[in-house]
Coordinates of C-alpha atoms (C1' of nucleotides) in Angstrom, one line a residue:
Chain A
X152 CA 151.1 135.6 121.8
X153 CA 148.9 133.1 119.8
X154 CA 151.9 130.7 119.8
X155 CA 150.4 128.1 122.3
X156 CA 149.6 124.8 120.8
X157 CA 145.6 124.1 120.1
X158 CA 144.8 122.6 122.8
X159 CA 142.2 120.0 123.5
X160 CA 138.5 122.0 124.0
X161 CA 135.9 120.4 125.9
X162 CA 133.8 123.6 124.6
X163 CA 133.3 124.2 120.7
X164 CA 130.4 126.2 119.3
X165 CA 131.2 124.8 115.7
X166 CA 132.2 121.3 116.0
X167 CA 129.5 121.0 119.0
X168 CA 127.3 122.4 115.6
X169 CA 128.2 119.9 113.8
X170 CA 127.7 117.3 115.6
X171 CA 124.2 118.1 116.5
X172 CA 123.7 118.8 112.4
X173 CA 125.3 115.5 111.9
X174 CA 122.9 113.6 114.5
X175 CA 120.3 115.5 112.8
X176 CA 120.7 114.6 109.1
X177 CA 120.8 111.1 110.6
X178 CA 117.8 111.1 111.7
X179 CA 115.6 113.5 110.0
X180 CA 116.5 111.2 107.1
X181 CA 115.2 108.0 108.4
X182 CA 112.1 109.1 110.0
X183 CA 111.4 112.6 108.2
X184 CA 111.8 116.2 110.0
X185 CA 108.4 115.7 111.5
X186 CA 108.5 112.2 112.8
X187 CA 111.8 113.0 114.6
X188 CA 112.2 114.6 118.1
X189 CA 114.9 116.7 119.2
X190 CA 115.5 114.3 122.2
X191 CA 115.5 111.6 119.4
X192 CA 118.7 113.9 117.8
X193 CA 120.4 114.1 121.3
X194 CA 120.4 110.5 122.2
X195 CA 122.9 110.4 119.3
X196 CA 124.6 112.9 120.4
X197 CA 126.8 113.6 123.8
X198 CA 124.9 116.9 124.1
X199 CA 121.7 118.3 125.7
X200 CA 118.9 120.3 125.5
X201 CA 120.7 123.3 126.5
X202 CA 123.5 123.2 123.7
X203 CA 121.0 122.3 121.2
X204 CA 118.8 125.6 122.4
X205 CA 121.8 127.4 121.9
X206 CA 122.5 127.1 119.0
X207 CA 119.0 126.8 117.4
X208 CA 116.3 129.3 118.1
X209 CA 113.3 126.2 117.3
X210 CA 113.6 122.8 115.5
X211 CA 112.1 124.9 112.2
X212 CA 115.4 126.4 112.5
X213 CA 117.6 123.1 112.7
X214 CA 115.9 122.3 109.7
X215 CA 116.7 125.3 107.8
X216 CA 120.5 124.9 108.8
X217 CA 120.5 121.1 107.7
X218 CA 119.2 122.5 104.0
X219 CA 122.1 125.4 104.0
X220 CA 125.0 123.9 105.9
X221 CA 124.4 120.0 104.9
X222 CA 122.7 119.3 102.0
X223 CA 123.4 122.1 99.8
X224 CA 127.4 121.4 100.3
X225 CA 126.4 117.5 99.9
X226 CA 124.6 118.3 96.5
X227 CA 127.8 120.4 95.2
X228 CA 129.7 117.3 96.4
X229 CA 128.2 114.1 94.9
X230 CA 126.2 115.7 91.6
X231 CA 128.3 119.0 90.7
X232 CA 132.2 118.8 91.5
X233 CA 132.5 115.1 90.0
X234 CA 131.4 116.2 86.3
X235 CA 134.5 118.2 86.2
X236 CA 136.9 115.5 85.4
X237 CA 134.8 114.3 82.4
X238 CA 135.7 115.8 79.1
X239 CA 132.2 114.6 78.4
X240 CA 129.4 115.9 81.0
X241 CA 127.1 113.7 80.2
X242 CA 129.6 110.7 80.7
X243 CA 130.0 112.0 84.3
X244 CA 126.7 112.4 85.3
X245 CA 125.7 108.6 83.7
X246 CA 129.0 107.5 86.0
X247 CA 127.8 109.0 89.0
X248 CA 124.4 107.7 88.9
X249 CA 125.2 104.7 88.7
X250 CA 127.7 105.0 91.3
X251 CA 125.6 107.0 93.3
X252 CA 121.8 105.5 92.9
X253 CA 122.7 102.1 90.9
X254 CA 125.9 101.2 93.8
X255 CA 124.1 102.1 96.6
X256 CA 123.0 99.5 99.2
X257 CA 119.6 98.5 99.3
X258 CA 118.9 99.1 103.0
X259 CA 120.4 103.1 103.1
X260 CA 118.2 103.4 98.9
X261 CA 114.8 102.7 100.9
X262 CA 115.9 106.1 102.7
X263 CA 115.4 108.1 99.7
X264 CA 116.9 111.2 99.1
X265 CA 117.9 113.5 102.1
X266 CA 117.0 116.6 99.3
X267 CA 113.9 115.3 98.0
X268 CA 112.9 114.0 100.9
X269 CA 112.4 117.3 102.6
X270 CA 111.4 118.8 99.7
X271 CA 108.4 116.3 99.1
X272 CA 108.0 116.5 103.3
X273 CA 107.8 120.3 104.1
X274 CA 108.0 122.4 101.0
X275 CA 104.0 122.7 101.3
X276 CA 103.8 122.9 104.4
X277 CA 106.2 125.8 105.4
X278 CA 107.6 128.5 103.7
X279 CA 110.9 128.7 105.0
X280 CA 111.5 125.6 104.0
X281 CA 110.0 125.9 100.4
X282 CA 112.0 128.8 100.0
X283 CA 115.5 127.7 101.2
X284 CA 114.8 123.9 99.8
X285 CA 113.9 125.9 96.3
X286 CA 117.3 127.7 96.0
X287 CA 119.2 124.3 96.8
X288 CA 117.0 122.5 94.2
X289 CA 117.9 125.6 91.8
X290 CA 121.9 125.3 92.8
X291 CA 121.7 121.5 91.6
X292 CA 119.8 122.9 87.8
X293 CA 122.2 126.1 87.3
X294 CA 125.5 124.0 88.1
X295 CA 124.1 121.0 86.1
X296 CA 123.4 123.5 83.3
X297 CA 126.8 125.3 83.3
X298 CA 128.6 121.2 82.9
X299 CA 126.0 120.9 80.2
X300 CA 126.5 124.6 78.7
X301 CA 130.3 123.6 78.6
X302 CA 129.0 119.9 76.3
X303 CA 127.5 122.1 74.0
X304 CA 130.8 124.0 74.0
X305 CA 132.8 121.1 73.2
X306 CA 130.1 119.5 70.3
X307 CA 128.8 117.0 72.7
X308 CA 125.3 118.3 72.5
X309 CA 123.2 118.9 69.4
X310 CA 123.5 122.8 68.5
X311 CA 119.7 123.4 69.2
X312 CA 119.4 121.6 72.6
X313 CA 118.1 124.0 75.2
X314 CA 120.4 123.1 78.4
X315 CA 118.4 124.2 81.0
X316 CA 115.6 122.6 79.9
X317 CA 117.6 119.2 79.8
X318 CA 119.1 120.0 84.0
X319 CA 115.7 120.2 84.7
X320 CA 114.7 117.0 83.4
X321 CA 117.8 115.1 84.8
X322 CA 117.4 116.6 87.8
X323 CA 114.2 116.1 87.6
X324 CA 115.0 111.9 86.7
X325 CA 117.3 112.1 89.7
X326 CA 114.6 112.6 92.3
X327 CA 112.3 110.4 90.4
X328 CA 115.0 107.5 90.4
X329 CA 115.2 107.7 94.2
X330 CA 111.4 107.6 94.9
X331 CA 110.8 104.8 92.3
X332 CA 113.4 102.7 94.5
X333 CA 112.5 104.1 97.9
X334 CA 108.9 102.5 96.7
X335 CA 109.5 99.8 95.4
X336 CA 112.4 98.6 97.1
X337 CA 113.9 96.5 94.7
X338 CA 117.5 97.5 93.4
X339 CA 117.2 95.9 89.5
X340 CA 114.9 99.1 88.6
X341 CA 117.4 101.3 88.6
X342 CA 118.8 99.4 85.8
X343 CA 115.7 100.1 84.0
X344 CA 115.6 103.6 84.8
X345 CA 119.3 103.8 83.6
X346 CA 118.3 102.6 80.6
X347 CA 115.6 104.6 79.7
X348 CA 117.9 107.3 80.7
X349 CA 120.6 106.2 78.3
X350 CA 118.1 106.7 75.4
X351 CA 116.9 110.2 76.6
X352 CA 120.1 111.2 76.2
X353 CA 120.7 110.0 72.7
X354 CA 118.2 112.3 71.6
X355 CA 120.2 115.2 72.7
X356 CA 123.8 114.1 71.6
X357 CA 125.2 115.2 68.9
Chain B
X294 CA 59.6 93.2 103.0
X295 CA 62.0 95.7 101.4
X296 CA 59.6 98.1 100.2
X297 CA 60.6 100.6 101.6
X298 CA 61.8 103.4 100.6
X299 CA 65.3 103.9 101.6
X300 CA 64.9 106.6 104.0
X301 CA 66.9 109.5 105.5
X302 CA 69.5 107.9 107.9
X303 CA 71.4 109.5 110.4
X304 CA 73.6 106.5 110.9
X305 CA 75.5 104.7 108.2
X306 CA 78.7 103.0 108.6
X307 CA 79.9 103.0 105.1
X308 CA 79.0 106.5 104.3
X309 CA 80.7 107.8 107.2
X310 CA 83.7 105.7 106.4
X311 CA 83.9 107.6 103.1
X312 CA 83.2 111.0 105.1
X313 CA 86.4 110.1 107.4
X314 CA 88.6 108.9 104.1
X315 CA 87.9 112.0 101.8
X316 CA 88.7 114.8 104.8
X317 CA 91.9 112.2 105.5
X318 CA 92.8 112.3 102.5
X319 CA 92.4 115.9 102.3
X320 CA 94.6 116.7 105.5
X321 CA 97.2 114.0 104.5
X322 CA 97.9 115.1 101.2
X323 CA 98.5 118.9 102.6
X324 CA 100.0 118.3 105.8
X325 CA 101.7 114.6 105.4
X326 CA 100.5 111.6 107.7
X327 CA 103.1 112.0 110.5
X328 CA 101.5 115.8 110.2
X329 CA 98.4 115.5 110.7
X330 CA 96.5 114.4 113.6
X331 CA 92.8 112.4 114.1
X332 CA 91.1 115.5 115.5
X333 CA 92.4 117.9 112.8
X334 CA 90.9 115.0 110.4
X335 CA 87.4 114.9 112.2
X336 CA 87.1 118.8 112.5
X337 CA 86.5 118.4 108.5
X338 CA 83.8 116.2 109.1
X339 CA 80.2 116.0 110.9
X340 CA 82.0 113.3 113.0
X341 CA 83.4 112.4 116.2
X342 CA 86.2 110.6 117.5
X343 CA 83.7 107.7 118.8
X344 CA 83.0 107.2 114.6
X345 CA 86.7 107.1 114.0
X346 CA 87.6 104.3 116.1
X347 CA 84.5 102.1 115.4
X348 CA 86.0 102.2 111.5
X349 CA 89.4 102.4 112.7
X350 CA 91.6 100.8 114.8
X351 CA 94.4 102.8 114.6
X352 CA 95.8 105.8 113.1
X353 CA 98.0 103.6 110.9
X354 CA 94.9 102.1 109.8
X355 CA 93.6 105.0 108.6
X356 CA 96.7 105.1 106.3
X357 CA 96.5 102.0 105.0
X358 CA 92.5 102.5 104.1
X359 CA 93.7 105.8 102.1
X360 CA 96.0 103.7 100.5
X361 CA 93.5 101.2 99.1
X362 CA 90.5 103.0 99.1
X363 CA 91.0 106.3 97.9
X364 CA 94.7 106.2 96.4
X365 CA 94.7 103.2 94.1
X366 CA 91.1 103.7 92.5
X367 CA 92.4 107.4 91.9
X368 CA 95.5 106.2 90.0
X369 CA 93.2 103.5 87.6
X370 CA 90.7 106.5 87.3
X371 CA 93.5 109.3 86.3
X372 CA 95.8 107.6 84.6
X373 CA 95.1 104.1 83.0
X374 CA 91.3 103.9 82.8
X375 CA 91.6 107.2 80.2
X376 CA 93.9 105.5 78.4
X377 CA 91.3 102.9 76.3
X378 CA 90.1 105.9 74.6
X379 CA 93.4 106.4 72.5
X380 CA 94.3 104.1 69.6
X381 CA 98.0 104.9 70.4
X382 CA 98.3 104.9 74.3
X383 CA 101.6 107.2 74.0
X384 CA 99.3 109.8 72.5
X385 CA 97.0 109.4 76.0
X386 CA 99.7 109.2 78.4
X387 CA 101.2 113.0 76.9
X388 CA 97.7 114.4 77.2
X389 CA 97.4 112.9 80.5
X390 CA 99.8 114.5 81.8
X391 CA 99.1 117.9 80.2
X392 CA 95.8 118.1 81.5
X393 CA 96.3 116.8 85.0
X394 CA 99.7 118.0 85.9
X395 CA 100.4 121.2 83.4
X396 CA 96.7 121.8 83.4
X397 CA 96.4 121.6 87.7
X398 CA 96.4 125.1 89.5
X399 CA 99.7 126.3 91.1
X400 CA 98.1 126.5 95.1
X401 CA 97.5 122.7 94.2
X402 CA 100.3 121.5 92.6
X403 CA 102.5 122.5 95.6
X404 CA 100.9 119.5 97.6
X405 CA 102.3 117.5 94.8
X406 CA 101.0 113.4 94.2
X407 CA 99.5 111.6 96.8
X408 CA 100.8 108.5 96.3
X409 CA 104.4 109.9 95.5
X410 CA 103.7 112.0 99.1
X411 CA 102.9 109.0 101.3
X412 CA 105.8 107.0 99.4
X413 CA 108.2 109.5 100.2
X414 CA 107.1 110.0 104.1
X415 CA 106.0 106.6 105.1
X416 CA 107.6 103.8 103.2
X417 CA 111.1 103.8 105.0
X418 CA 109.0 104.5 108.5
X419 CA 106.3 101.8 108.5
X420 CA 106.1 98.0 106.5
X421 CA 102.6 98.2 106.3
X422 CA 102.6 101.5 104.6
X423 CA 105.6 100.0 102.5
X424 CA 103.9 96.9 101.5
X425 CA 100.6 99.2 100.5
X426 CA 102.7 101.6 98.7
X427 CA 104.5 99.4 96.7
X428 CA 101.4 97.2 95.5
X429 CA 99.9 100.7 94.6
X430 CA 103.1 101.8 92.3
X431 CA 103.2 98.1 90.9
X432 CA 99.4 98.3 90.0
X433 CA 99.8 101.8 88.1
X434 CA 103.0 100.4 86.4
X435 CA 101.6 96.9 85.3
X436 CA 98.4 98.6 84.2
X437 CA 100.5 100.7 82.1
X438 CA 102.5 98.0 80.5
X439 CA 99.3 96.5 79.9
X440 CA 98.9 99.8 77.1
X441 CA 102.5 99.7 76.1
X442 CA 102.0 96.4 75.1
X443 CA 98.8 96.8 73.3
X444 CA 100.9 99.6 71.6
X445 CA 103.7 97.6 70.8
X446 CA 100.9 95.0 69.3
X447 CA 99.7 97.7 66.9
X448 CA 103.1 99.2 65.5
X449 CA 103.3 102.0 67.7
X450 CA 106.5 100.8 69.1
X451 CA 109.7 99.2 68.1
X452 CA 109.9 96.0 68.3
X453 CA 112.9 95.8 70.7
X454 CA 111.4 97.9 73.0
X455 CA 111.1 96.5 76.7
X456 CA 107.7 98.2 77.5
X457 CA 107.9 96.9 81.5
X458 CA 111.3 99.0 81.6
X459 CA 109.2 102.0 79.4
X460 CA 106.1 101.7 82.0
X461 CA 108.2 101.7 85.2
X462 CA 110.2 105.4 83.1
X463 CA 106.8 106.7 82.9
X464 CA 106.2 106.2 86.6
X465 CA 109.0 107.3 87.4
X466 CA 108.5 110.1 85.3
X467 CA 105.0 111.1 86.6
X468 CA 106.7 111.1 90.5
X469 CA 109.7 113.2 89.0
X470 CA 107.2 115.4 87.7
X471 CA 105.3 116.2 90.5
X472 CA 108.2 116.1 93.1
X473 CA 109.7 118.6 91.0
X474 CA 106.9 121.5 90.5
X475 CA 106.4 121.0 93.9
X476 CA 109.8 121.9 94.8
X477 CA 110.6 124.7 92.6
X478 CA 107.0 126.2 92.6
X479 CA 107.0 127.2 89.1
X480 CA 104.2 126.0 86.6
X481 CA 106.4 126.8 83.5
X482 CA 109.0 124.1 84.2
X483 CA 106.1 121.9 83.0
X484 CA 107.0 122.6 79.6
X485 CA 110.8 121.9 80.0
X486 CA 109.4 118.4 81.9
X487 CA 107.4 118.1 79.1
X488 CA 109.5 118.5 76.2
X489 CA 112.2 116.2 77.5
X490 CA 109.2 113.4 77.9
X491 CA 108.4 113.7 74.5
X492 CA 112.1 113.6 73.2
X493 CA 112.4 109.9 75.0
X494 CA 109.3 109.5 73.3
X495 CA 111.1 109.6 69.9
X496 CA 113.4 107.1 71.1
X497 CA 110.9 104.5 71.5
X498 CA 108.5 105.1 68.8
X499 CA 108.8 103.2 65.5
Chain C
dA165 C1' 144.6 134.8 139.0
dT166 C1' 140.4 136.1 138.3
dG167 C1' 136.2 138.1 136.9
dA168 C1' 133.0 137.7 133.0
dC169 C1' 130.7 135.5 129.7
dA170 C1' 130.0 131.9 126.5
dA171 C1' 128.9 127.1 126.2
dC172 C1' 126.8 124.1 127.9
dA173 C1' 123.6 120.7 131.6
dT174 C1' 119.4 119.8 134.2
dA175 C1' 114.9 120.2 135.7
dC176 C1' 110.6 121.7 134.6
dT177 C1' 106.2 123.3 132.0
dA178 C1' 102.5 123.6 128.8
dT179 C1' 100.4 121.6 125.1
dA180 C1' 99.1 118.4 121.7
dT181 C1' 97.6 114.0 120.5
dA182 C1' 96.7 108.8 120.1
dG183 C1' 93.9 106.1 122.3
dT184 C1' 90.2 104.5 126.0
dA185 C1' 86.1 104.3 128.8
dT186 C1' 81.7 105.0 129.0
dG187 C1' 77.4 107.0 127.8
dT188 C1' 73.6 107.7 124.2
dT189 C1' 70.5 106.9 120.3
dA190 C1' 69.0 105.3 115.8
dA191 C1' 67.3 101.3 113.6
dA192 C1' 66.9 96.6 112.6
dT193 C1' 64.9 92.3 114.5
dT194 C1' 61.5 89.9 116.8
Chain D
dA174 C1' 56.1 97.7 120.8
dA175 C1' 60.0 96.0 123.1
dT176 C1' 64.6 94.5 122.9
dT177 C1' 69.0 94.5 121.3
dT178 C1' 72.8 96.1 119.1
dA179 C1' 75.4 98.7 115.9
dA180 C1' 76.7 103.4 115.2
dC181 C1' 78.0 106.8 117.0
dA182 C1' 79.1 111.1 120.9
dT183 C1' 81.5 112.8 125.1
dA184 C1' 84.8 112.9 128.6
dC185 C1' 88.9 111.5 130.1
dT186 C1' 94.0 109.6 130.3
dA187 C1' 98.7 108.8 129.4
dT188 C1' 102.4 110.1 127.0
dA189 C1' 105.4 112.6 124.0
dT190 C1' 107.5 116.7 122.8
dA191 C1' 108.8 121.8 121.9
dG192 C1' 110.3 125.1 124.5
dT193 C1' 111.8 127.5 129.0
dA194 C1' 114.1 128.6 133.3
dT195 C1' 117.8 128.2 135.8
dG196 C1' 122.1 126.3 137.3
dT197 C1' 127.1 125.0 136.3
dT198 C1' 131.6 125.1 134.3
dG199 C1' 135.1 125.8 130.8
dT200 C1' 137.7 129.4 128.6
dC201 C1' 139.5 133.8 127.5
dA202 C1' 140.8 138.6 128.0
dT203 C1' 142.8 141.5 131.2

DNA sequence: ATGACAACATACTATATAGTATGTTAAATT
DNA sequence: AATTTAACATACTATATAGTATGTTGTCAT
């Protein structure tokens, strides 16, 4: 009988998973996935070397998890699943910027992006990487162009505005805004950014 | 008397300084900073470890050299110095960036920008790469307000354009760019990049 | 309840790497 | 020409780190 309460597990191969993809994230975004250790991940962690082994074959492959089982669902939740309260896409995506990029406190904005981050970091370097950073890169475009496909639907985008070629460039904008302000560190550029962004996209309303 | 004639040497400090900084810079810009180490650097070269450390006291130093020494005379020479040439500096900046990013080979546009590169991995990690960094970006974007402005002087633009908050799109822009064709390894997106450049273009042109 | 195995912990190894200590030679100075 | 010193080369050290080997214990099926 599977009646029994759920009790209290000292042993969890998921949740113990998590928490050493959580520690990881953590760190691999403040130092990069090369200038972090896996004792460096443990120390924040209440695990050791033998739970991490478990789960993980080699670091490479901690890093490939934290680009499927983070990031990817992180992307879906902070750029994608937002839009679809606006009538308007392109409302959505100017409100979540700013929440996003233009609200975010200086001290975590010199961190970057977690995406492009690893992307600028180990996409040349190793092909596992490229390739699983590449498809979470491509999730961000085809879900950005299906919100904009749906503008076009509605009459919020001129009739001969090609909509993937517009997810590519605010993607693109998107990783551009966060290494601008990683750089140069000081939060009143993004107001320029936003502004220049505010114009591209007069050119492609209808 | 200096009549010499300036013979063979064996031994030069600045031309082995130059030596060290161009295989650097080579190994850096494939394999990151944090990635690469001093022997892999000095394997590249007809040099030995003793050279290194009489140029360099440290590792870190090394970075900072290759920031001011090989990074920001790149970014005058590539993108602002070809710039004069063009009555309308809009006109130079598109061509620019046709010939040195939509114009570069695939197996090198995977390592992406330099500068963008060591932004990315070092400016969060280390102040003096920060400091360096950001000095770097603020030279290319002031250099580049510098044209906008001349622009603005001879009609090119509309008057109410802010051409500090233009320059620091373009940067932005150029980053975006590169950070992006590295990431989805596909030359073509160029074009999409490209087009959407030239629509904000529109916007800011008189 | 009790084996059996999964889910860990601990101790260890092999290697890479930044930096140092010291030796050597070219070349300018006198 | 002799001396000195800058510009290197070579050999070594200390440490960090990915990965392994092995030991221990919680949990579940029977």
């Amino acid at each position: 009988m599977k009646s029994k309460a759920p009790q209290f597990k000292t042993r969890n191969l998921q949740q113990s998973r998590r928490e050493i993809l959580n520690a990881a994230f953590g760190e691999v975004f403040s130092k990069g996935f090369q200038g972090v250790s896996i004792d460096d991940i443990l120390k924040k962690t209440t695990l050791t070397k033998g739970a991490f082994y478990h789960q993980f074959p080699t670091k490479l492959d901690l890093g490939y998890a934290l680009v499927d089982e983070v990031i990817k669902p992180m992307i879906i939740d902070r750029w994608i699943a937002p839009l679809e309260k606006y009538e308007n896409p392109l409302d959505g995506i100017l409100v979540q910027m700013k929440t996003l990029i233009g609200g975010c406190e200086p001290a975590h904005l010199r961190l970057g992006c977690p995406l492009n981050n690893l992307v600028q970091e180990m996409s040349p370097i190793d092909k596992g990487f490229h390739k699983r950073l590449q498809i979470a890169l491509n999730l961000w475009i085809d879900e950005m162009d299906k919100h904009l496909k749906r503008a076009k639907k509605s009459g919020f985008l001129k009739a001969d505005v090609k909509t993937k070629q517009v997810a590519h460039f605010i993607v693109m904008s998107h990783e551009g805004f966060y290494g601008m302000l990683k750089g140069l560190d000081d939060p009143k550029i993004f107001t320029a950014l936003y502004e220049s962004m505010k114009r591209y996209f007069t050119t492609i309303e209808s």
